[in-house]
Tab-separated table of C-alpha atoms in Angstrom:
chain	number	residue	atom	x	y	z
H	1443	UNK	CA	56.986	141.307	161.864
H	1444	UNK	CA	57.175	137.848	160.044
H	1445	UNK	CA	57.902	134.588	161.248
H	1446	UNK	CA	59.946	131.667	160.166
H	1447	UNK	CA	60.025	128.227	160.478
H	1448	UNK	CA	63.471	126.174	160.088
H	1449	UNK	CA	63.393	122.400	159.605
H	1450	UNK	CA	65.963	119.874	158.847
H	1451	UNK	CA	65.769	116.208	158.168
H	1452	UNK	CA	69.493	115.552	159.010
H	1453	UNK	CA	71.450	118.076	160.222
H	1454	UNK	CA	73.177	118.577	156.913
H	1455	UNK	CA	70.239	120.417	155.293
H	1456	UNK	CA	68.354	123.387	156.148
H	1457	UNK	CA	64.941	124.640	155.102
H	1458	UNK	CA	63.163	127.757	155.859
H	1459	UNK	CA	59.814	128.810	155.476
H	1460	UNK	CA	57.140	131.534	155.874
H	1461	UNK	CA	54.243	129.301	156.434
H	1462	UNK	CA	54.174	126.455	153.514
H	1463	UNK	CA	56.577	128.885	151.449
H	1464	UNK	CA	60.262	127.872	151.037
H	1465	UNK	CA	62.159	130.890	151.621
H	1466	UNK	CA	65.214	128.862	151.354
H	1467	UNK	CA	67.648	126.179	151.673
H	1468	UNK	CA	71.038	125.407	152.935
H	1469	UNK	CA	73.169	122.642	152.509
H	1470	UNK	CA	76.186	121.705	154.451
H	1471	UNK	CA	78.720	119.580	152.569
H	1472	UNK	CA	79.529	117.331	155.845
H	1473	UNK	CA	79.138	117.425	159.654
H	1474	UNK	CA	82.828	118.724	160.299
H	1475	UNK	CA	83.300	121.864	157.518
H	1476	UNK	CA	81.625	125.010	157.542
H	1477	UNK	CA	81.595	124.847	153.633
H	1478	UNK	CA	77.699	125.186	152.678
H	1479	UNK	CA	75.580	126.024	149.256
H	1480	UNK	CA	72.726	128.145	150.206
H	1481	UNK	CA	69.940	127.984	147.568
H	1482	UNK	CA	67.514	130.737	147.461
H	1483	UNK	CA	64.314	130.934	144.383
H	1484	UNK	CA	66.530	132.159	141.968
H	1485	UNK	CA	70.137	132.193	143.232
H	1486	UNK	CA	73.026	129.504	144.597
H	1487	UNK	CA	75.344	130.666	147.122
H	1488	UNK	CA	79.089	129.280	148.284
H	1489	UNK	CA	79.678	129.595	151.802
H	1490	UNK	CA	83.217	129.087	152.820
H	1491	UNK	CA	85.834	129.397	155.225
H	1492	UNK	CA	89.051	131.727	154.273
H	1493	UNK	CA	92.412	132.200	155.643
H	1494	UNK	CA	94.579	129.688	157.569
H	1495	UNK	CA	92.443	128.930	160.608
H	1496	UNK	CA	89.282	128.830	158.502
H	1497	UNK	CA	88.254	131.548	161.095
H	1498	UNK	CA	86.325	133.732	158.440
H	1499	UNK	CA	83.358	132.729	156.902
H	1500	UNK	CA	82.606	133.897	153.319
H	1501	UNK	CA	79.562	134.232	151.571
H	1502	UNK	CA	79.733	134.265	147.421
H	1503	UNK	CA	77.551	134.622	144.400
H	1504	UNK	CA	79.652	133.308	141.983
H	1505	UNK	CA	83.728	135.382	142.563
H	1506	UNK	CA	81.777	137.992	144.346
H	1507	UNK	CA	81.855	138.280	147.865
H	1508	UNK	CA	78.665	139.481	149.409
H	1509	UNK	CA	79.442	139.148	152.929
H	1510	UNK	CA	82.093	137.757	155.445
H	1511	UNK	CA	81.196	136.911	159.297
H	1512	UNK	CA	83.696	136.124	161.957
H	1513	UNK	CA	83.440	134.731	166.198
H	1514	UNK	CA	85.105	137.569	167.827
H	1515	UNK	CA	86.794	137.509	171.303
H	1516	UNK	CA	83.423	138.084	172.972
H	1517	UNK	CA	81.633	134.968	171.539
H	1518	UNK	CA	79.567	137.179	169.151
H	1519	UNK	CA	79.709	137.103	165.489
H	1520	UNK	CA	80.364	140.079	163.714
H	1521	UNK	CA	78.621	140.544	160.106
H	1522	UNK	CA	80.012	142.599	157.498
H	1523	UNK	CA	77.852	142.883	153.986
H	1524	UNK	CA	78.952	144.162	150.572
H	1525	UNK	CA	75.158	144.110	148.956
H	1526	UNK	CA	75.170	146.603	145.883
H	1527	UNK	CA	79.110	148.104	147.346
H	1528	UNK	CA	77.098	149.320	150.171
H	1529	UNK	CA	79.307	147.833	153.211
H	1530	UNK	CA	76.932	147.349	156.671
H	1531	UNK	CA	77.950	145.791	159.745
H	1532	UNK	CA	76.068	143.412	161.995
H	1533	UNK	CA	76.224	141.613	165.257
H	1534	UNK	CA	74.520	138.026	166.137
H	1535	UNK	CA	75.234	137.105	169.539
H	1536	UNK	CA	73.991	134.190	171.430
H	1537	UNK	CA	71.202	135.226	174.756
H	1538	UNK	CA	70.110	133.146	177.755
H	1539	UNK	CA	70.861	129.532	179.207
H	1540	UNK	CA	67.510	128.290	179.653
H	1541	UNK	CA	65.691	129.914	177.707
H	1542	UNK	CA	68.328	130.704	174.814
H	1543	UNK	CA	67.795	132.522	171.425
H	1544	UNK	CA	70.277	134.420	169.255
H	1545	UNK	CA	69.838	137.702	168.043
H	1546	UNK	CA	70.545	139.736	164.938
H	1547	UNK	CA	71.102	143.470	165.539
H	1548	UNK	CA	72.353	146.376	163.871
H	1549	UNK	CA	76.123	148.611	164.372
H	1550	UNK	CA	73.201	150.829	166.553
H	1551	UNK	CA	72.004	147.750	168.696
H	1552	UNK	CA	68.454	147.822	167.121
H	1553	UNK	CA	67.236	143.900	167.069
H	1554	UNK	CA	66.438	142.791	163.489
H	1555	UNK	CA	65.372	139.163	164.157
H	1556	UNK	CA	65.353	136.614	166.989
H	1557	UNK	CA	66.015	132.876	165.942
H	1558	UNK	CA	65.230	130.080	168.998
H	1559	UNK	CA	66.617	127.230	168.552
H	1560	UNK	CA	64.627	123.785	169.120
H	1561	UNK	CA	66.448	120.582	169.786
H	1562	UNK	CA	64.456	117.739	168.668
H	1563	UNK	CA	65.435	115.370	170.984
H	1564	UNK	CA	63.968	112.249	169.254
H	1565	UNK	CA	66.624	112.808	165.975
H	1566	UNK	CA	68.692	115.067	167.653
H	1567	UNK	CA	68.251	117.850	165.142
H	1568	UNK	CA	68.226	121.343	165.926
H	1569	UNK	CA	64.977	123.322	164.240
H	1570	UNK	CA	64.173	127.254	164.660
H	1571	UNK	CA	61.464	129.572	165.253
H	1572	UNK	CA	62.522	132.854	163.732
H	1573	UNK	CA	61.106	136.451	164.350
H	1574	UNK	CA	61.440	139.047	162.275
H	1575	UNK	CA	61.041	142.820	163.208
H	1576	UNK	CA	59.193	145.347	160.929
H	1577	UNK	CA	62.751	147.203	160.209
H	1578	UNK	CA	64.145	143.948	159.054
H	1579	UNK	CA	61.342	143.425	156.866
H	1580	UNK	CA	61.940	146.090	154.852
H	1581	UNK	CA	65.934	145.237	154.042
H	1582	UNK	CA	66.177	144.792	149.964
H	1583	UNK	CA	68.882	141.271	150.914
H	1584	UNK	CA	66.552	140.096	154.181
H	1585	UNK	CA	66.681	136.398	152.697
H	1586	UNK	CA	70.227	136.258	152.314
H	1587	UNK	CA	70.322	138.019	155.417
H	1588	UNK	CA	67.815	135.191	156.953
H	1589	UNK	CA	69.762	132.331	155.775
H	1590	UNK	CA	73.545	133.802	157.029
H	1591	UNK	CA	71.892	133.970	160.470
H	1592	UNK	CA	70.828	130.161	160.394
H	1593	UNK	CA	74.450	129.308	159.566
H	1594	UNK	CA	75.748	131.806	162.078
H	1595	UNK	CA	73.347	129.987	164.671
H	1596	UNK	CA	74.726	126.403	163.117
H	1597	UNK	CA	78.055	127.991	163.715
H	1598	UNK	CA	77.825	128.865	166.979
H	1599	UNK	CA	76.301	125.784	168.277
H	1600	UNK	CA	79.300	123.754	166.480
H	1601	UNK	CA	82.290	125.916	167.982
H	1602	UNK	CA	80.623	125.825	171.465
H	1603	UNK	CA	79.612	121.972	171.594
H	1604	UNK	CA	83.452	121.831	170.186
H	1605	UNK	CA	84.858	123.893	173.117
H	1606	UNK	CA	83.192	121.469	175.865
């Protein structure tokens, strides 16, 4: 089990950390677009939107497509990967009113992380606690894994503050 700290300065940048180590970093382009860079040690990311809603969500190292995520009917997001032409699935669906979280499982319902968001109230920037499980942990992508969850989480907060 690890945990994860997410901070951001102005709602347009994203940092995680493992204690005082950056893990990694994503950017959003503006307040309105889902387009995003997501820098990791070694590696730059594209995040962007496809087709003619913008409804999926792309993830790219270069041309290559390394995952897609979409909102499904339900209000959860459904992850598919494409790490080394192994194709996974994964769900991260929103929990709880008062005390709310979002959750990262598998196609078998096993929990991989939990992510709680944090409004800070005094800049009105959301920051997360994340929680990793032991499983997750072991995943050979968990970073890029890690970081697609924070913009799922940014995602979801955007479409439902949208839909009020």
């Amino acid at each position: 089990m690890t945990e994860y700290q997410v901070k951001s300065n102005d709602s347009l940048v994203f940092e995680v950390r493992n204690n005082e180590t950056l893990i990694g970093t994503l950017i959003y382009k503006s307040w309105f677009k889902f387009n995003a860079e997501l820098e990791m040690l070694h590696s730059k990311y594209q995040i962007e939107p496809k087709g003619f809603w913008g409804t999926t969500i792309e993830l790219k190292e270069g041309e290559k497509i390394l995952l897609k995520f979409r909102m499904n009917w339900n209000g959860e997001i459904v992850i598919q990967t494409y790490f080394n032409e192994i194709k996974s699935g994964y769900i991260f669906k929103h929990r709880g009113i008062f005390k709310e979280s979002f959750v990262l499982a598998d196609q078998n319902g096993t929990e991989l992380l939990v992510m709680k968001p944090d409004l800070k109230w005094s800049t009105l920037h959301y920051e997360y606690q994340i929680t990793t499980s032991d499983i997750f942990d072991t995943f050979f992508e968990k970073e890029i894994l890690l970081m697609t969850s924070l913009h799922c989480a940014n995602y979801y907060m955007s479409m439902m503050t949208a839909g009020m």
